mmCIF file of C-alpha atoms in Angstrom:
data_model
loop_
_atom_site.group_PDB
_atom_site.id
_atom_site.type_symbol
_atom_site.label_atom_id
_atom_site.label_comp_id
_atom_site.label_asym_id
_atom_site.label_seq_id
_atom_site.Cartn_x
_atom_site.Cartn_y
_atom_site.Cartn_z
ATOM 1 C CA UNK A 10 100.827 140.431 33.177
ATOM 2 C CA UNK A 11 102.509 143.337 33.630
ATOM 3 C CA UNK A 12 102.366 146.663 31.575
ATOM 4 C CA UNK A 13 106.144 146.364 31.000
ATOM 5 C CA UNK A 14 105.924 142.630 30.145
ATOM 6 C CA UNK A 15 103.014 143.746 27.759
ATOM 7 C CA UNK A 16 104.629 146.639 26.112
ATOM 8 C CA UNK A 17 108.180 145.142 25.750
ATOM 9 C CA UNK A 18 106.717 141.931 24.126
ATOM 10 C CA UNK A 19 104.754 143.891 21.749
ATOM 11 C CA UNK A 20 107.499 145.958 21.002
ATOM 12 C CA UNK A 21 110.116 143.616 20.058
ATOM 13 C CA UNK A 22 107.763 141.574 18.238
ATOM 14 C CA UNK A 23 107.469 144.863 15.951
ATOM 15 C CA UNK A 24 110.897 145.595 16.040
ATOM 16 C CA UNK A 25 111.748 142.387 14.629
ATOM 17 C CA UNK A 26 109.390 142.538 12.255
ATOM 18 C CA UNK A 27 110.099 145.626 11.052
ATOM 19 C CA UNK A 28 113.633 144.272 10.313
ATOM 20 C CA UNK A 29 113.082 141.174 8.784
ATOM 21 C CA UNK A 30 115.776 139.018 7.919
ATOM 22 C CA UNK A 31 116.530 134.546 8.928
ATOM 23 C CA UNK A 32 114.008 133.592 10.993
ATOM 24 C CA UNK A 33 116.289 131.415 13.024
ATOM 25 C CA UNK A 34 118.544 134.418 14.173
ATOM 26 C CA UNK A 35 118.951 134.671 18.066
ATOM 27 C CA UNK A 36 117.408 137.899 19.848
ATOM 28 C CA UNK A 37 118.946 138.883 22.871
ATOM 29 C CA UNK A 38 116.603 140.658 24.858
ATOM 30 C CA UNK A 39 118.110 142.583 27.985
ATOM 31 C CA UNK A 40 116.427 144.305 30.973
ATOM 32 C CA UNK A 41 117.106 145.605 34.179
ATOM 33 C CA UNK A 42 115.660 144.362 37.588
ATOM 34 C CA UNK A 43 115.116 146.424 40.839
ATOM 35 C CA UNK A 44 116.541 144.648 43.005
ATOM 36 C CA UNK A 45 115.696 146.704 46.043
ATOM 37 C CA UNK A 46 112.660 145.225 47.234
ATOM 38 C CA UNK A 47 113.777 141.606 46.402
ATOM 39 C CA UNK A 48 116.704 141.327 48.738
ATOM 40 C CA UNK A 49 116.338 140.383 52.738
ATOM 41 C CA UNK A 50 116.239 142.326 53.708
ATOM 42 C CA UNK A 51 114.765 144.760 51.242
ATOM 43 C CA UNK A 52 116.492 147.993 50.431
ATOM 44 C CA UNK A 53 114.327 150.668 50.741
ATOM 45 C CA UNK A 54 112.255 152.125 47.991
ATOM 46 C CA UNK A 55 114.068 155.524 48.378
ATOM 47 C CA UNK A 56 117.693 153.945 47.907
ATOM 48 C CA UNK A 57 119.350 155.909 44.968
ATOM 49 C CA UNK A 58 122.198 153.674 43.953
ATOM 50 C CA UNK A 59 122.522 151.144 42.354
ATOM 51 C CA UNK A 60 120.843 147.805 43.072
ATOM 52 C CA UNK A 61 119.548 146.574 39.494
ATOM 53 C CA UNK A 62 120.447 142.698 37.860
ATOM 54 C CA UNK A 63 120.731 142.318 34.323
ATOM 55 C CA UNK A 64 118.335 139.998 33.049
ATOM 56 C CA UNK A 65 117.537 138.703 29.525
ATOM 57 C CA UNK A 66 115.655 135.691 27.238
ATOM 58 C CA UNK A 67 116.773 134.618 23.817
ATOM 59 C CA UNK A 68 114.238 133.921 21.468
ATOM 60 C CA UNK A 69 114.454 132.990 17.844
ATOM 61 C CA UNK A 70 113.282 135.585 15.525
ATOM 62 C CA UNK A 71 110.603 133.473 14.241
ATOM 63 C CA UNK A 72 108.767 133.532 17.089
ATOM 64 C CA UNK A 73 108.020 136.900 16.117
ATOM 65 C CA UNK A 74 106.725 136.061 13.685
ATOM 66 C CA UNK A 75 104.160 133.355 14.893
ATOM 67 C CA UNK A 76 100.507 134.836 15.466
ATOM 68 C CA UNK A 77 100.769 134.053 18.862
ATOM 69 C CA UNK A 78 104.428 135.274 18.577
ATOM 70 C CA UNK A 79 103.478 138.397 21.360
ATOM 71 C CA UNK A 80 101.787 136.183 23.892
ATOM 72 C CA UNK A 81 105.013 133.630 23.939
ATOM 73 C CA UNK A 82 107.807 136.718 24.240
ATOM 74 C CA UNK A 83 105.590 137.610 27.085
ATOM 75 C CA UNK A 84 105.329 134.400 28.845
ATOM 76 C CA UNK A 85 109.170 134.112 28.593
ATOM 77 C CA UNK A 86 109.900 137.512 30.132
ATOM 78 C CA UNK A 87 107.042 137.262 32.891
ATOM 79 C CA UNK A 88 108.825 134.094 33.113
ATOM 80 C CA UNK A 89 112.012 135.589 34.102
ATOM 81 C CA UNK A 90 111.002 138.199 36.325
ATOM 82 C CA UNK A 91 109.155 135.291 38.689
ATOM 83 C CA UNK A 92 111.655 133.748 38.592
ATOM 84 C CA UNK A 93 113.624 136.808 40.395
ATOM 85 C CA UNK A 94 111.381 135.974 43.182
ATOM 86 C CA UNK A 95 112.502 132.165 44.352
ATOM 87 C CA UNK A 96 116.184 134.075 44.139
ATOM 88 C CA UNK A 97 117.543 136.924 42.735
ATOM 89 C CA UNK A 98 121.218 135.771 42.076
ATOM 90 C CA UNK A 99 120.519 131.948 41.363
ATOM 91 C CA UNK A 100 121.539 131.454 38.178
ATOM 92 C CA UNK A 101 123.460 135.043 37.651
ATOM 93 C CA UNK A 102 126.836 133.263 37.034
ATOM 94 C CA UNK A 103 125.797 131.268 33.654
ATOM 95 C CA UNK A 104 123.708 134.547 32.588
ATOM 96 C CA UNK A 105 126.758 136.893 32.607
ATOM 97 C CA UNK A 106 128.665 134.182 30.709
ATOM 98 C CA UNK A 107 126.034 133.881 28.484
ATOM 99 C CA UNK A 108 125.875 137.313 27.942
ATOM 100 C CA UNK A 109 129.659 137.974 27.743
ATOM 101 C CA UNK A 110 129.388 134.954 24.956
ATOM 102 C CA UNK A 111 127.128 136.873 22.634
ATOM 103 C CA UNK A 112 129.153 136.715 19.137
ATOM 104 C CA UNK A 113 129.591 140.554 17.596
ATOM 105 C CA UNK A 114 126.865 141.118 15.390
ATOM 106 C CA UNK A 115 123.937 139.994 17.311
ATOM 107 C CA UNK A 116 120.895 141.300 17.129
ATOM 108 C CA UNK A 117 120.659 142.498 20.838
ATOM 109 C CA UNK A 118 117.227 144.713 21.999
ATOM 110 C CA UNK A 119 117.556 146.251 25.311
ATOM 111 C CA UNK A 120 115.429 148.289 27.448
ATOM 112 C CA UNK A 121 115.974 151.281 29.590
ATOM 113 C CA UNK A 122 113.977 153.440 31.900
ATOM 114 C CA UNK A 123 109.955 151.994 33.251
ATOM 115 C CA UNK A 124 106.877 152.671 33.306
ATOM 116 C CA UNK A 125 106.452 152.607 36.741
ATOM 117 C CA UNK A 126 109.288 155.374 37.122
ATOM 118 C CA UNK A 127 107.683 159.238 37.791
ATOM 119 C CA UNK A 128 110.180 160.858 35.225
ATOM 120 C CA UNK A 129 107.436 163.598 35.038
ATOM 121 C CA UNK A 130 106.831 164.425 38.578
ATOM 122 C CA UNK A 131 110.567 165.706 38.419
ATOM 123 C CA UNK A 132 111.198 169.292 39.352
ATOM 124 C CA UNK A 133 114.318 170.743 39.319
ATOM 125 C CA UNK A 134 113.041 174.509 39.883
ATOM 126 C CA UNK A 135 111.778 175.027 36.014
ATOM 127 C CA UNK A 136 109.071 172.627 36.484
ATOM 128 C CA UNK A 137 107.910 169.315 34.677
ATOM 129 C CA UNK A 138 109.565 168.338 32.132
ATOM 130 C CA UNK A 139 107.461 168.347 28.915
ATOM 131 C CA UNK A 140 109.207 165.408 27.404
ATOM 132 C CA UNK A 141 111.320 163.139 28.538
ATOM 133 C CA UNK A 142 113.560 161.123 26.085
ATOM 134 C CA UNK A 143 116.878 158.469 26.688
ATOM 135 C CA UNK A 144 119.763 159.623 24.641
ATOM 136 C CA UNK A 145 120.982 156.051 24.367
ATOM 137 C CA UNK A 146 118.311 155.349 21.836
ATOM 138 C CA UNK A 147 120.372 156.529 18.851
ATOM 139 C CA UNK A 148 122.536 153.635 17.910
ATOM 140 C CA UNK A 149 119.369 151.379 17.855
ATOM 141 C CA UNK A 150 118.209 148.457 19.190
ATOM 142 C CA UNK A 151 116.649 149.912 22.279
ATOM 143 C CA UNK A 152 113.773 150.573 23.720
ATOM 144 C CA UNK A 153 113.441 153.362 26.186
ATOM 145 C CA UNK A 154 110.212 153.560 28.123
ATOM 146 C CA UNK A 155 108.308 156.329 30.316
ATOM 147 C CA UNK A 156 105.304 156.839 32.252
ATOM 148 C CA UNK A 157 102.911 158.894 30.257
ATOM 149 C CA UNK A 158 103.288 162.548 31.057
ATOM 150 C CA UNK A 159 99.394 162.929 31.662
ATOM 151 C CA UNK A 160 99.670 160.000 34.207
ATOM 152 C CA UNK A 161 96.471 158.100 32.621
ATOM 153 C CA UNK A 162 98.577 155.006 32.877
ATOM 154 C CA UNK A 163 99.579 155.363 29.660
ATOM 155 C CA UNK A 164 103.610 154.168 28.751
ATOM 156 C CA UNK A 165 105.739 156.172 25.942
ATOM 157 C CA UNK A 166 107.702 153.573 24.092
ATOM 158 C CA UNK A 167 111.167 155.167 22.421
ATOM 159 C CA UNK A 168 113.441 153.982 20.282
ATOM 160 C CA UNK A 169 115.132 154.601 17.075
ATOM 161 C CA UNK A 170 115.883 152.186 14.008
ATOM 162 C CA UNK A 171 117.141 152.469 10.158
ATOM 163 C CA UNK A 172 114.524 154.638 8.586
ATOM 164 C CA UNK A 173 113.189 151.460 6.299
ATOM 165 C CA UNK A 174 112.651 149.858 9.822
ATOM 166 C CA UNK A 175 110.773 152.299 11.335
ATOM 167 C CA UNK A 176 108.816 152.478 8.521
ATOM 168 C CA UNK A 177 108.241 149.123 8.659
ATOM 169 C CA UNK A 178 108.188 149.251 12.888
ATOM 170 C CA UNK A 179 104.872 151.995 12.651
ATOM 171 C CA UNK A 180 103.177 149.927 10.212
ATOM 172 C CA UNK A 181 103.230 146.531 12.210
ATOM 173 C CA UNK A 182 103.112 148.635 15.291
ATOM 174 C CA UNK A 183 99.420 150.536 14.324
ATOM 175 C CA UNK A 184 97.772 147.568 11.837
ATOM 176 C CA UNK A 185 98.717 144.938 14.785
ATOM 177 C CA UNK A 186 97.098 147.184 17.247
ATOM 178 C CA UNK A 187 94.157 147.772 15.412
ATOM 179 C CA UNK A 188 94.031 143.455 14.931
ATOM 180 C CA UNK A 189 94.142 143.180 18.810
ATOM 181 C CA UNK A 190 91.025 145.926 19.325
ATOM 182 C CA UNK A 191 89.228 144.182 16.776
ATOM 183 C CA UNK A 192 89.797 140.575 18.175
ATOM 184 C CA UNK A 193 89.333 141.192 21.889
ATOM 185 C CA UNK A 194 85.625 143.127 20.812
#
């Protein structure tokens, strides 16, 4: 699986913890798709405008929940993004009407940026950038993610919750962690 599969199941499945709350609420979780390289013909890789899909699962928040809950958000979005490959618009219809369906109040998690995106080989005549951060993040409910400035194919994961929640979020996010090193010894 993929490092962005990987680090957006893990993340939601702290987010979610971190907020608690009825374990059979729906999640929305929403990504973008390059859609560049998927089309025939392919767009090329240096293409600057737009050419992303909007793609997203719903899960139940108790899946979170489940000790396995990580390894099943994963499947579901790996899931998805094969999918993209048999055809990129089948089924694009009855997601936007799904989407445009979602009641207010939802609990929606969305991601932005990539870790496969060089946000820190940028250099507008300053230099690098020493951090790079997505301004969207403040309202909550999303994840922004970046290629690690030292390039060691590290990801940094942003995002920005109630302070009880992030509380919460750092706690599940370190202790879980720590469970996964000690398991896969």
């Amino acid at each position: 699986m993929s490092t962005f599969v990987l680090t957006c199941a893990y993340t939601v499945v702290c987010m979610v913890k971190a907020r608690g709350g009825d374990s059979n609420r729906k999640i929305y979780f929403i990504f973008s798709a390059d859609c560049r390289g998927r089309l025939d013909p392919p767009i090329p890789q240096n293409y600057i405008g737009n050419c992303i899909s909007s793609q997203h699962i719903v899960i139940k928040a108790g899946v979170s929940m489940e000790e396995c809950g990580v390894a099943m958000i994963a499947e579901r979005i790996s899931g998805m993004i094969k999918g993209l490959e048999k055809g990129l618009f089948e089924g694009a219809k009855e997601r936007l009407l799904e989407l445009a369906s979602i009641e207010p109040g939802a609990e929606i998690i969305g991601v932005t940026g990539s870790s496969r995106f060089e946000d820190y080989s940028w250099d507008f005549g300053w230099g690098r950038p020493n951090k790079v951060e997505f301004t969207g993040n403040a309202r909550g409910g999303v994840i922004s993610l970046a290629r690690s400035r030292e390039g060691n194919g590290g990801v940094e994961i942003g995002l920005a919750l109630k302070r009880h929640e992030m509380e919460n979020l750092v706690s599940f996010f370190v202790n879980d962690l720590k469970n996964f090193a000690q398991i896969s010894k």
